Short mmCIF file of C-alpha atoms in Angstrom, two decimals:
data_model
loop_
_atom_site.label_atom_id
_atom_site.label_comp_id
_atom_site.label_asym_id
_atom_site.label_seq_id
_atom_site.Cartn_x
_atom_site.Cartn_y
_atom_site.Cartn_z
CA MET A 1 -0.41 -0.57 -0.22
CA PRO A 2 1.09 3.46 -1.19
CA LYS A 3 2.15 6.25 2.03
CA ILE A 4 3.96 9.41 2.22
CA TYR A 5 7.30 9.07 3.12
CA ASN A 6 9.38 11.87 4.93
CA GLY A 7 12.79 10.14 3.00
CA GLU A 8 16.05 12.12 3.50
CA ILE A 9 18.52 13.23 1.25
CA ILE A 10 21.71 10.94 2.16
CA GLU A 11 22.87 12.54 -1.26
CA ASN A 12 22.34 14.33 -5.03
CA ILE A 13 25.05 14.57 -7.39
CA PRO A 14 24.95 15.15 -10.72
CA VAL A 15 25.90 12.18 -13.20
CA GLY A 16 26.42 13.52 -16.38
CA GLU A 17 22.90 15.22 -17.13
CA LEU A 18 20.92 14.05 -15.07
CA PHE A 19 21.18 13.08 -11.60
CA LEU A 20 20.94 10.88 -8.69
CA VAL A 21 19.60 11.52 -5.29
CA THR A 22 18.90 8.50 -2.57
CA VAL A 23 16.66 8.81 -0.01
CA SER A 24 17.07 7.09 4.00
CA ILE A 25 12.65 6.67 5.11
CA GLY A 26 13.49 4.96 8.23
CA GLU A 27 11.69 1.25 6.90
CA SER A 28 12.35 -0.77 4.44
CA ILE A 29 9.68 -1.67 1.83
CA SER A 30 8.64 -3.29 -1.06
CA ILE A 31 8.91 -1.92 -3.94
CA GLU A 32 8.80 -3.51 -8.19
CA PRO A 33 10.35 -2.32 -10.71
CA GLY A 34 8.42 -0.04 -12.69
CA GLN A 35 6.65 1.64 -9.62
CA PHE A 36 6.98 5.61 -9.19
CA PHE A 37 6.78 7.84 -6.15
CA LEU A 38 5.45 11.24 -6.58
CA ILE A 39 8.24 14.15 -4.66
CA ARG A 40 6.55 16.92 -3.39
CA ILE A 41 8.47 20.35 -4.33
CA ASP A 42 7.59 22.62 -1.37
CA ARG A 43 7.47 26.35 -3.16
CA GLU A 44 3.75 27.49 -2.42
CA ASP A 45 4.27 28.88 -6.09
CA VAL A 46 4.44 24.97 -7.54
CA ILE A 47 1.36 22.56 -6.70
CA LEU A 48 1.49 18.62 -7.68
CA ARG A 49 3.92 16.93 -7.10
CA ARG A 50 6.76 15.40 -9.74
CA ALA A 51 6.35 11.34 -10.32
CA PHE A 52 9.48 9.75 -9.90
CA SER A 53 10.04 5.87 -11.35
CA ILE A 54 11.87 3.85 -8.41
CA PHE A 55 15.79 3.45 -10.02
CA ASP A 56 17.43 1.72 -7.20
CA VAL A 57 16.63 0.00 -3.95
CA ASP A 58 18.91 -0.60 -0.86
CA GLU A 59 17.06 -1.33 2.60
CA ASP A 60 16.00 1.58 2.86
CA ARG A 61 17.90 3.84 1.17
CA LEU A 62 15.45 4.49 -2.23
CA SER A 63 17.19 6.38 -5.79
CA PHE A 64 15.61 8.52 -8.28
CA LEU A 65 17.64 9.71 -11.38
CA TYR A 66 16.03 12.50 -12.70
CA ARG A 67 16.63 15.15 -15.73
CA VAL A 68 16.02 18.62 -14.71
CA VAL A 69 13.96 20.38 -17.29
CA GLY A 70 11.67 22.88 -15.24
CA ARG A 71 10.40 24.18 -12.02
CA GLY A 72 9.86 21.25 -10.72
CA THR A 73 13.19 18.80 -10.63
CA LYS A 74 15.71 21.99 -10.22
CA TRP A 75 13.40 22.79 -6.54
CA LEU A 76 14.75 18.81 -6.38
CA SER A 77 18.93 19.46 -7.97
CA GLU A 78 19.74 21.81 -5.01
CA ARG A 79 18.88 19.62 -1.92
CA ARG A 80 21.04 19.27 -0.41
CA ILE A 81 21.52 16.50 2.01
CA GLY A 82 19.80 15.93 5.15
CA TYR A 83 17.06 17.94 3.30
CA SER A 84 12.94 15.47 4.35
CA LEU A 85 11.73 15.23 1.45
CA ASN A 86 8.21 14.35 1.46
CA ILE A 87 7.84 11.35 -0.90
CA PHE A 88 4.63 9.23 -1.36
CA GLY A 89 5.28 5.63 -2.49
CA PRO A 90 5.06 3.20 -4.52
CA LEU A 91 2.45 3.58 -7.09
CA GLY A 92 1.05 2.49 -10.12
CA ASN A 93 2.93 -1.97 -11.46
CA GLY A 94 5.41 -1.88 -12.88
CA PHE A 95 7.40 -3.99 -15.25
CA SER A 96 6.54 -7.99 -14.52
CA ILE A 97 9.10 -10.31 -13.46
CA SER A 98 10.46 -13.36 -14.80
CA GLN A 99 13.22 -15.55 -16.38
CA GLY A 100 14.94 -15.61 -19.68
CA ARG A 101 16.39 -14.01 -22.04
CA PHE A 102 15.71 -9.99 -21.57
CA LEU A 103 16.03 -6.63 -24.30
CA LEU A 104 16.24 -3.44 -21.48
CA ILE A 105 15.83 -0.73 -23.55
CA GLY A 106 16.46 3.54 -22.42
CA GLY A 107 16.31 6.03 -24.49
CA GLY A 108 17.05 9.26 -22.73
CA SER A 109 16.18 10.18 -18.47
CA GLY A 110 14.07 7.20 -19.78
CA MET A 111 16.85 5.00 -19.09
CA ALA A 112 16.02 5.26 -14.89
CA PRO A 113 14.20 2.48 -14.15
CA LEU A 114 15.16 -0.15 -16.12
CA TYR A 115 18.21 0.22 -12.92
CA TYR A 116 16.47 -1.97 -10.58
CA LEU A 117 14.64 -3.92 -13.53
CA GLY A 118 17.65 -5.12 -14.12
CA LYS A 119 18.58 -6.29 -10.66
CA ARG A 120 15.51 -8.05 -9.89
CA LEU A 121 15.28 -9.93 -13.19
CA ARG A 122 16.72 -13.60 -13.10
CA GLY A 123 18.73 -14.78 -16.61
CA ASP A 124 20.03 -12.52 -19.16
CA VAL A 125 20.32 -9.09 -19.02
CA LYS A 126 21.18 -6.94 -21.72
CA PHE A 127 20.70 -2.13 -22.17
CA LEU A 128 20.69 -0.32 -24.91
CA LEU A 129 20.33 3.12 -24.24
CA GLY A 130 20.36 6.33 -26.53
CA ALA A 131 20.76 9.65 -26.32
CA GLN A 132 22.23 12.85 -28.66
CA THR A 133 25.53 12.87 -27.52
CA GLY A 134 27.75 9.92 -24.35
CA ASN A 135 28.17 13.18 -22.86
CA PHE A 136 23.98 12.17 -21.00
CA TRP A 137 25.06 9.04 -19.10
CA GLY A 138 28.72 10.15 -17.47
CA LYS A 139 31.08 7.24 -17.05
CA GLU A 140 30.51 5.62 -14.04
CA LEU A 141 27.00 5.64 -14.94
CA LEU A 142 27.05 3.36 -17.46
CA SER A 143 29.46 1.17 -15.53
CA ARG A 144 26.75 1.43 -12.78
CA TYR A 145 24.74 -0.68 -15.71
CA ALA A 146 27.85 -2.94 -16.90
CA SER A 147 27.28 -4.80 -13.59
CA ILE A 148 24.59 -5.81 -14.33
CA GLY A 149 24.11 -7.23 -17.32
CA ASP A 150 25.13 -6.49 -21.47
CA ILE A 151 25.48 -2.81 -22.70
CA GLU A 152 25.25 -1.40 -25.73
CA VAL A 153 25.15 2.86 -26.17
CA VAL A 154 22.90 4.52 -29.71
CA THR A 155 24.52 7.98 -29.16
CA GLU A 156 22.80 10.57 -31.61
CA ASP A 157 26.11 12.51 -32.69
CA GLY A 158 28.04 9.48 -32.89
CA SER A 159 29.86 11.15 -30.28
CA LEU A 160 29.57 7.36 -27.88
CA GLY A 161 28.84 3.89 -29.39
CA LYS A 162 26.49 3.53 -32.48
CA LYS A 163 26.47 6.75 -34.03
CA GLY A 164 22.19 6.71 -34.30
CA LEU A 165 18.88 5.98 -33.20
CA VAL A 166 18.39 2.96 -30.58
CA THR A 167 15.48 1.54 -32.90
CA GLU A 168 18.10 0.93 -35.24
CA TYR A 169 19.89 -1.59 -33.07
CA ILE A 170 16.72 -4.48 -31.78
CA ASP A 171 17.96 -7.36 -32.72
CA THR A 172 15.28 -9.83 -31.74
CA ASN A 173 16.62 -12.78 -29.47
CA TYR A 174 15.55 -12.61 -25.81
CA ASP A 175 11.57 -13.96 -24.50
CA ARG A 176 11.33 -10.62 -23.06
CA VAL A 177 11.92 -6.51 -23.84
CA TYR A 178 10.82 -3.99 -21.44
CA ALA A 179 11.11 0.01 -22.86
CA CYS A 180 11.07 3.15 -21.65
CA GLY A 181 12.03 6.37 -23.29
CA PRO A 182 10.02 9.19 -25.40
CA ILE A 183 6.97 7.99 -27.56
CA GLU A 184 8.29 8.66 -30.54
CA MET A 185 11.51 5.76 -29.00
CA LEU A 186 8.49 3.64 -27.40
CA LYS A 187 5.60 3.95 -31.52
CA ASN A 188 9.15 3.03 -33.12
CA ILE A 189 10.08 -0.85 -31.35
CA ARG A 190 8.08 -2.89 -34.38
CA ILE A 191 8.93 -6.24 -32.47
CA ASP A 192 6.94 -9.77 -32.20
CA ILE A 193 8.35 -10.62 -28.51
CA PRO A 194 6.46 -9.57 -25.64
CA THR A 195 7.63 -5.95 -25.02
CA GLU A 196 6.25 -3.25 -21.78
CA ILE A 197 6.33 0.04 -22.05
CA SER A 198 6.03 3.20 -19.14
CA LEU A 199 5.04 5.63 -20.88
CA GLU A 200 5.33 9.33 -18.68
CA SER A 201 2.36 11.66 -18.74
CA LYS A 202 1.80 14.88 -16.35
CA ILE A 203 0.08 12.68 -12.44
CA ALA A 204 -2.31 14.38 -10.29
CA CYS A 205 -3.37 12.89 -7.72
CA GLY A 206 -1.18 9.35 -8.44
CA PHE A 207 -3.36 6.62 -7.94
CA GLY A 208 -6.26 6.78 -10.66
CA ALA A 209 -8.96 8.87 -8.80
CA CYS A 210 -9.33 12.35 -10.92
CA ARG A 211 -8.53 10.62 -14.32
CA GLY A 212 -5.71 13.99 -15.38
CA CYS A 213 -3.60 11.23 -16.72
CA VAL A 214 -5.53 9.30 -19.22
CA ILE A 215 -3.72 8.13 -22.35
CA GLU A 216 -5.78 6.87 -25.12
CA ASN A 217 -4.35 3.37 -25.58
CA LYS A 218 -4.54 1.64 -29.90
CA TYR A 219 -8.83 0.23 -28.82
CA GLY A 220 -9.17 4.14 -28.02
CA GLU A 221 -9.97 3.25 -24.81
CA TYR A 222 -9.06 6.39 -21.69
CA LYS A 223 -6.19 4.00 -19.37
CA ARG A 224 -5.24 5.47 -17.25
CA VAL A 225 -0.95 6.30 -16.61
CA CYS A 226 -0.89 6.26 -12.53
CA LYS A 227 -3.09 2.95 -11.89
CA ASP A 228 -3.67 1.41 -14.93
CA GLY A 229 0.06 1.50 -15.98
CA PRO A 230 3.05 2.78 -15.73
CA VAL A 231 3.61 -0.64 -17.27
CA PHE A 232 1.20 -1.53 -19.90
CA ASN A 233 1.98 -4.08 -22.72
CA LEU A 234 3.49 -2.45 -26.36
CA LYS A 235 0.40 -4.09 -28.29
CA GLU A 236 -2.59 -2.06 -25.98
CA ILE A 237 -0.81 0.94 -26.80
CA PHE A 238 -0.74 1.36 -30.38
CA MET B 1 -15.83 20.98 17.77
CA SER B 2 -19.59 20.08 15.95
CA TRP B 3 -20.60 21.29 12.52
CA SER B 4 -23.87 21.29 11.28
CA LEU B 5 -24.86 21.71 8.13
CA CYS B 6 -28.63 21.94 6.94
CA GLY B 7 -28.99 20.30 9.83
CA ILE B 8 -26.16 17.69 8.30
CA GLU B 9 -24.51 16.99 11.96
CA LEU B 10 -20.31 17.66 10.34
CA ARG B 11 -17.95 16.66 12.62
CA THR B 12 -15.26 18.97 11.97
CA PRO B 13 -16.38 22.51 8.64
CA LEU B 14 -13.73 20.50 5.74
CA VAL B 15 -15.09 19.32 2.60
CA THR B 16 -13.80 17.46 -0.37
CA ALA B 17 -14.39 19.59 -3.49
CA SER B 18 -15.92 16.87 -6.17
CA GLY B 19 -13.69 15.68 -8.97
CA PRO B 20 -9.84 15.67 -7.76
CA LEU B 21 -10.64 12.26 -5.69
CA GLY B 22 -13.10 10.76 -7.85
CA TRP B 23 -15.92 8.13 -6.43
CA GLY B 24 -13.57 8.09 -3.22
CA LYS B 25 -12.34 4.56 -3.93
CA GLU B 26 -9.67 4.48 -4.63
CA PHE B 27 -8.81 6.82 -1.79
CA PHE B 28 -9.71 5.94 0.97
CA GLU B 29 -8.31 2.15 -0.39
CA ILE B 30 -4.90 3.82 1.11
CA PHE B 31 -6.50 7.39 3.43
CA SER B 32 -8.94 7.62 6.66
CA THR B 33 -11.37 10.05 6.57
CA ARG B 34 -10.06 11.34 9.52
CA GLY B 35 -10.59 15.30 9.07
CA LEU B 36 -13.11 15.21 7.11
CA GLY B 37 -16.50 16.25 8.10
CA LEU B 38 -18.01 15.31 4.92
CA PHE B 39 -17.09 13.60 1.23
CA ILE B 40 -18.20 14.76 -1.73
CA PRO B 41 -17.76 12.24 -4.99
CA LYS B 42 -17.25 13.06 -8.92
CA THR B 43 -19.47 14.84 -10.43
CA VAL B 44 -21.86 11.82 -11.47
CA THR B 45 -24.44 12.08 -15.38
CA LEU B 46 -27.17 9.77 -16.28
CA ASN B 47 -24.93 8.29 -18.40
CA PRO B 48 -20.75 7.34 -18.48
CA LYS B 49 -18.86 9.85 -19.94
CA ARG B 50 -15.97 9.53 -22.61
CA GLY B 51 -14.43 13.07 -20.97
CA ASN B 52 -12.70 14.96 -23.20
CA SER B 53 -8.90 13.94 -24.97
CA PRO B 54 -5.47 14.66 -23.04
CA PRO B 55 -4.13 16.69 -22.23
CA ARG B 56 -6.25 17.11 -19.25
CA ILE B 57 -3.52 19.18 -16.39
CA GLU B 58 -1.16 21.70 -17.02
CA GLU B 59 0.04 23.02 -14.06
CA THR B 60 0.87 27.55 -14.50
CA ILE B 61 2.12 30.00 -11.68
CA GLY B 62 0.20 28.75 -7.99
CA GLY B 63 -2.23 27.26 -10.50
CA LEU B 64 -3.75 23.40 -11.79
CA ILE B 65 -6.00 23.82 -15.66
CA ASN B 66 -7.43 20.51 -15.56
CA SER B 67 -10.36 20.12 -18.58
CA ILE B 68 -11.12 16.74 -17.46
CA GLY B 69 -14.84 16.55 -19.24
CA LEU B 70 -17.21 15.02 -16.15
CA GLU B 71 -15.38 11.72 -17.35
CA ASN B 72 -17.09 9.14 -15.39
CA GLU B 73 -18.54 5.45 -15.62
CA GLY B 74 -22.52 6.81 -15.32
CA VAL B 75 -25.04 6.84 -12.92
CA TYR B 76 -25.59 2.74 -12.05
CA GLU B 77 -22.22 2.31 -11.97
CA TRP B 78 -22.09 4.61 -9.42
CA LEU B 79 -24.66 3.10 -7.44
CA ARG B 80 -23.01 0.28 -6.90
CA LEU B 81 -20.79 1.26 -4.28
CA GLU B 82 -23.37 2.18 -1.93
CA PRO B 83 -21.54 -0.60 0.30
CA PHE B 84 -18.81 1.33 0.66
CA TYR B 85 -20.49 4.85 1.02
CA ARG B 86 -21.93 2.90 3.79
CA SER B 87 -18.43 2.16 5.00
CA LEU B 88 -17.07 4.99 5.38
CA ASN B 89 -17.49 6.84 8.83
CA ILE B 90 -18.59 10.34 7.63
CA PRO B 91 -21.48 11.66 5.41
CA VAL B 92 -22.12 11.48 1.46
CA MET B 93 -23.25 14.21 -0.87
CA ALA B 94 -24.04 13.28 -3.99
CA SER B 95 -22.14 15.40 -6.21
CA ILE B 96 -24.40 15.47 -10.39
CA THR B 97 -25.30 17.40 -13.75
CA GLY B 98 -26.66 16.68 -16.76
CA SER B 99 -27.41 17.98 -20.17
CA THR B 100 -30.97 18.57 -20.07
CA LEU B 101 -33.83 19.68 -16.99
CA ASP B 102 -35.34 15.46 -18.07
CA GLU B 103 -31.54 14.39 -16.26
CA ILE B 104 -30.92 16.19 -14.08
CA SER B 105 -34.98 15.05 -12.61
CA LYS B 106 -34.31 11.26 -13.58
CA LEU B 107 -31.15 12.32 -11.76
CA GLY B 108 -32.35 13.40 -8.27
CA GLU B 109 -35.37 10.38 -8.92
CA ILE B 110 -32.46 7.78 -8.26
CA ILE B 111 -30.20 9.15 -5.24
CA ASP B 112 -33.81 10.17 -2.99
CA ARG B 113 -34.39 7.20 -3.23
CA LEU B 114 -30.96 6.40 -1.14
CA ASP B 115 -30.37 6.85 2.40
CA TYR B 116 -27.27 7.30 2.65
CA ILE B 117 -26.96 10.25 0.73
CA VAL B 118 -27.57 13.26 2.22
CA GLY B 119 -28.26 15.01 0.41
CA ILE B 120 -26.86 16.61 -3.48
CA GLU B 121 -24.52 19.39 -4.67
CA LEU B 122 -25.80 20.37 -7.42
CA ASN B 123 -22.82 21.58 -10.54
CA LEU B 124 -23.62 23.62 -12.78
CA SER B 125 -21.19 24.98 -13.30
CA CYS B 126 -18.73 22.36 -15.20
CA PRO B 127 -16.62 24.76 -17.13
CA ASN B 128 -14.95 21.75 -19.26
CA VAL B 129 -18.41 20.76 -20.87
CA LYS B 130 -19.59 22.76 -23.91
CA GLY B 131 -22.97 22.70 -23.83
CA GLU B 132 -23.06 21.58 -20.08
CA ASN B 133 -23.00 25.64 -18.41
CA TRP B 134 -25.69 26.26 -16.92
CA SER B 135 -24.05 28.87 -14.31
CA ASN B 136 -23.98 31.65 -17.30
CA ASN B 137 -28.13 31.87 -17.81
CA PRO B 138 -29.83 33.31 -14.61
CA LYS B 139 -33.01 31.07 -16.44
CA SER B 140 -31.33 28.29 -16.78
CA ILE B 141 -29.62 28.11 -13.11
CA PHE B 142 -33.06 28.42 -11.84
CA GLU B 143 -34.85 25.86 -14.27
CA ALA B 144 -31.79 23.17 -12.99
CA THR B 145 -32.55 23.29 -10.35
CA SER B 146 -36.25 23.35 -9.79
CA ALA B 147 -36.04 20.30 -11.56
CA LEU B 148 -34.17 18.77 -8.97
CA ARG B 149 -36.38 20.28 -6.15
CA ASN B 150 -39.58 19.23 -7.90
CA VAL B 151 -38.25 15.25 -7.72
CA TYR B 152 -35.99 15.48 -4.38
CA ASN B 153 -36.63 16.13 -1.06
CA LYS B 154 -33.25 16.77 1.48
CA ILE B 155 -31.05 19.24 1.31
CA ILE B 156 -29.62 21.16 -2.51
CA PHE B 157 -26.61 22.70 -2.49
CA VAL B 158 -26.13 24.87 -6.44
CA LYS B 159 -22.28 25.10 -6.96
CA LEU B 160 -21.65 28.45 -9.30
CA ALA B 161 -19.10 29.31 -11.28
CA PRO B 162 -17.08 32.25 -10.24
CA LYS B 163 -18.80 34.90 -11.72
CA ASP B 164 -18.74 39.38 -11.75
CA ASP B 165 -21.97 40.18 -9.66
CA PRO B 166 -22.65 36.98 -7.85
CA LEU B 167 -26.13 37.67 -6.66
CA LEU B 168 -26.86 38.24 -10.82
CA TYR B 169 -26.52 34.06 -10.53
CA ILE B 170 -26.95 32.65 -7.28
CA LYS B 171 -30.70 34.07 -7.07
CA PRO B 172 -32.40 31.61 -9.23
CA ALA B 173 -30.79 28.76 -7.05
CA ILE B 174 -32.13 29.51 -4.29
CA ASP B 175 -35.65 30.28 -6.02
CA GLY B 176 -35.23 27.18 -7.43
CA GLY B 177 -35.47 25.88 -3.57
CA ALA B 178 -31.41 25.37 -2.89
CA ASP B 179 -30.96 25.23 0.83
CA GLY B 180 -26.90 26.33 0.83
CA LEU B 181 -24.73 27.08 -2.02
CA THR B 182 -21.37 26.04 -2.45
CA LEU B 183 -18.41 29.07 -4.46
CA PHE B 184 -16.88 28.50 -6.11
CA ASN B 185 -15.98 26.03 -9.59
CA THR B 186 -13.16 27.04 -11.85
CA PHE B 187 -11.91 29.31 -13.21
CA PRO B 188 -12.33 29.08 -16.84
CA ALA B 189 -8.41 29.73 -18.04
CA TYR B 190 -6.07 28.01 -21.02
CA GLN B 191 -2.28 27.47 -20.59
CA SER B 192 -2.15 25.04 -23.49
CA ILE B 193 -4.90 23.68 -22.56
CA ASN B 194 -9.23 25.52 -21.88
CA GLY B 195 -9.91 24.71 -18.84
CA GLY B 196 -10.91 25.42 -15.04
CA LEU B 197 -8.36 26.62 -13.66
CA SER B 198 -7.63 25.69 -9.09
CA GLY B 199 -5.24 26.22 -6.66
CA PRO B 200 -3.47 29.40 -4.65
CA VAL B 201 -3.67 32.37 -7.36
CA ILE B 202 -7.72 31.79 -7.65
CA LYS B 203 -8.45 32.80 -3.79
CA PRO B 204 -7.50 36.38 -3.67
CA ILE B 205 -10.97 36.89 -6.53
CA TYR B 206 -12.51 33.69 -4.70
CA VAL B 207 -13.15 36.17 -1.27
CA ARG B 208 -13.80 38.73 -3.70
CA LEU B 209 -16.62 36.75 -5.07
CA LEU B 210 -17.62 36.26 -1.66
CA LYS B 211 -16.51 39.41 0.31
CA GLU B 212 -20.18 41.18 -2.07
CA ILE B 213 -22.73 38.49 -1.67
CA VAL B 214 -21.96 36.92 1.78
CA ASP B 215 -24.06 39.23 4.26
CA LYS B 216 -27.02 39.03 1.33
CA VAL B 217 -27.18 35.62 1.56
CA LYS B 218 -28.57 33.90 3.82
CA VAL B 219 -28.65 30.04 3.34
CA PRO B 220 -25.48 27.77 4.20
CA ILE B 221 -22.63 29.21 1.73
CA MET B 222 -20.28 25.53 1.43
CA ALA B 223 -16.42 27.61 0.33
CA SER B 224 -14.19 26.92 -2.26
CA GLY B 225 -10.99 27.49 -3.91
CA GLY B 226 -7.87 28.02 -3.39
CA VAL B 227 -8.13 25.94 -0.23
CA PHE B 228 -4.31 24.82 1.12
CA SER B 229 -3.80 25.54 4.24
CA THR B 230 -4.88 26.30 7.80
CA SER B 231 -5.15 30.23 7.66
CA ASP B 232 -7.08 29.31 4.18
CA VAL B 233 -9.98 27.92 5.57
CA LEU B 234 -10.18 30.67 8.59
CA GLU B 235 -10.50 32.68 5.32
CA TYR B 236 -13.34 31.04 4.48
CA LEU B 237 -14.36 30.34 7.87
CA ASN B 238 -14.31 33.93 9.08
CA LEU B 239 -15.77 35.51 5.80
CA GLY B 240 -18.91 33.71 7.05
CA ALA B 241 -18.80 30.32 4.79
CA SER B 242 -20.95 27.37 6.45
CA ALA B 243 -18.05 24.23 5.54
CA VAL B 244 -14.85 24.60 3.84
CA GLN B 245 -14.33 22.23 -0.03
CA ILE B 246 -10.46 21.20 -0.43
CA GLY B 247 -9.41 20.09 -3.99
CA THR B 248 -6.42 20.96 -5.63
CA ALA B 249 -4.60 20.82 -2.12
CA PHE B 250 -5.08 17.42 -1.98
CA PHE B 251 -2.18 16.27 -4.94
CA LYS B 252 -0.12 18.54 -3.11
CA ASP B 253 -0.69 17.04 0.11
CA PRO B 254 -3.45 13.90 0.33
CA ASP B 255 -3.61 13.77 4.23
CA ILE B 256 -4.22 17.92 3.63
CA ALA B 257 -7.95 17.34 5.90
CA GLU B 258 -6.02 15.73 8.35
CA ILE B 259 -3.07 18.41 8.71
CA ILE B 260 -4.98 21.12 8.67
CA TYR B 261 -8.09 19.71 10.86
CA SER B 262 -5.28 18.76 13.79
CA ASP B 263 -4.41 22.93 13.71
CA LEU B 264 -8.30 24.08 14.10
CA LYS B 265 -8.30 21.42 16.83
CA ASP B 266 -5.71 23.43 18.83
CA LEU B 267 -6.66 26.80 17.15
CA PHE B 268 -10.62 26.28 18.94
CA ASN B 269 -8.96 24.00 21.87
CA LEU B 270 -6.45 27.41 22.35
CA ARG B 271 -10.23 29.31 22.68
CA LYS B 272 -12.17 27.55 24.85
#
């Protein structure tokens, strides 16, 4: 059951073009990969909490990998060690966990939920990560992913790894594919193996009540990203 | 401490504004009713409504624009929540609207039979549905309220839009048989989406509108608009509101009612 926790910041550091914040909530809780937390932004002019999928869980420590894109994430990036973040979660449906050979595709900051997923999957894990340039990740972050699976990177400018878009480098020798990233990237995953994708939307309540975050699936039905998702089967959406 | 709204006993003056918490099931699975005096679920319509196409929410500085478009599964699905509403330890008031007088009457007849519903808030002011904004026209307000009054025997609150010269719209609601008023619904606004603006940014406008009319209106008022803190609640109560609705603030603090009520208890105990 989701709850409001006070998460004391024990680390909030830049990694490449992203930030990694780790909080201690004082107890160990069960969280599925792909679930998210809503972090309150303690500014009077900011209304909505910001949604972050879980990057890593280590006993009572939760980590979130995020990009600074607006007022909320900027505020978050400026919080120092010791600050108490008001966080609400875990929310939503996570990725399915099984045994086999898995491809985990991350576009930009969409890589965030894949680390904890990779840790929890049993079998062979390969990460296929894409960004505009090689500076996006920073070496430490990539080596962290490399410590739990094979890793292949693709950059649009070719400055690191292969040149182009991740969707050009998907091979299908896997039991299941997991993906998170820009909607254009997800749309262009055209494969016939079971694929789970994590979607993004502006979230208000986070628990399925307000209907603010809905997206339309391919059958024309509205689905709540926060409650029916954020993880969906690719075939249900596109 | 006890509060009363047209004879309905409330243990606190804090009421959920209809909408943000849906029909309540998801919210009360996680949070308790602590701090709340009355629950008003999201507006119910006779038939299911698909709602507006996304994107449906947009944050502004100090506010939130929403354009949900009354998405709901219709009254017959809502009726299935009876056991859940009976299990809540606070009173439940329905919120309804319709696109015709006939729809409003039918809903009124259905809800009149429900002993677990203490009253109806007639939402005449959803800013997000084309052609259904009764609130723009005093004659429509009178007709819609009368249509419900003719079939519904318990308490009716009419929820109106924030507009200049509020008495022009309040009078027909009272003449039509409203027992009380909910003032006001969200403020029509645009920032990348068309919708209703809520949040702290609207409160000064709503306080001004209420100040204009509060001495001239005899029926109880539930104030709504920009309530995010204990001092916001006190401001509306001091103005003369009988109860205060909280909506958008639940997004920032899902336990906001509990937090504010705990402050209120301290304050009122001090005064004794």
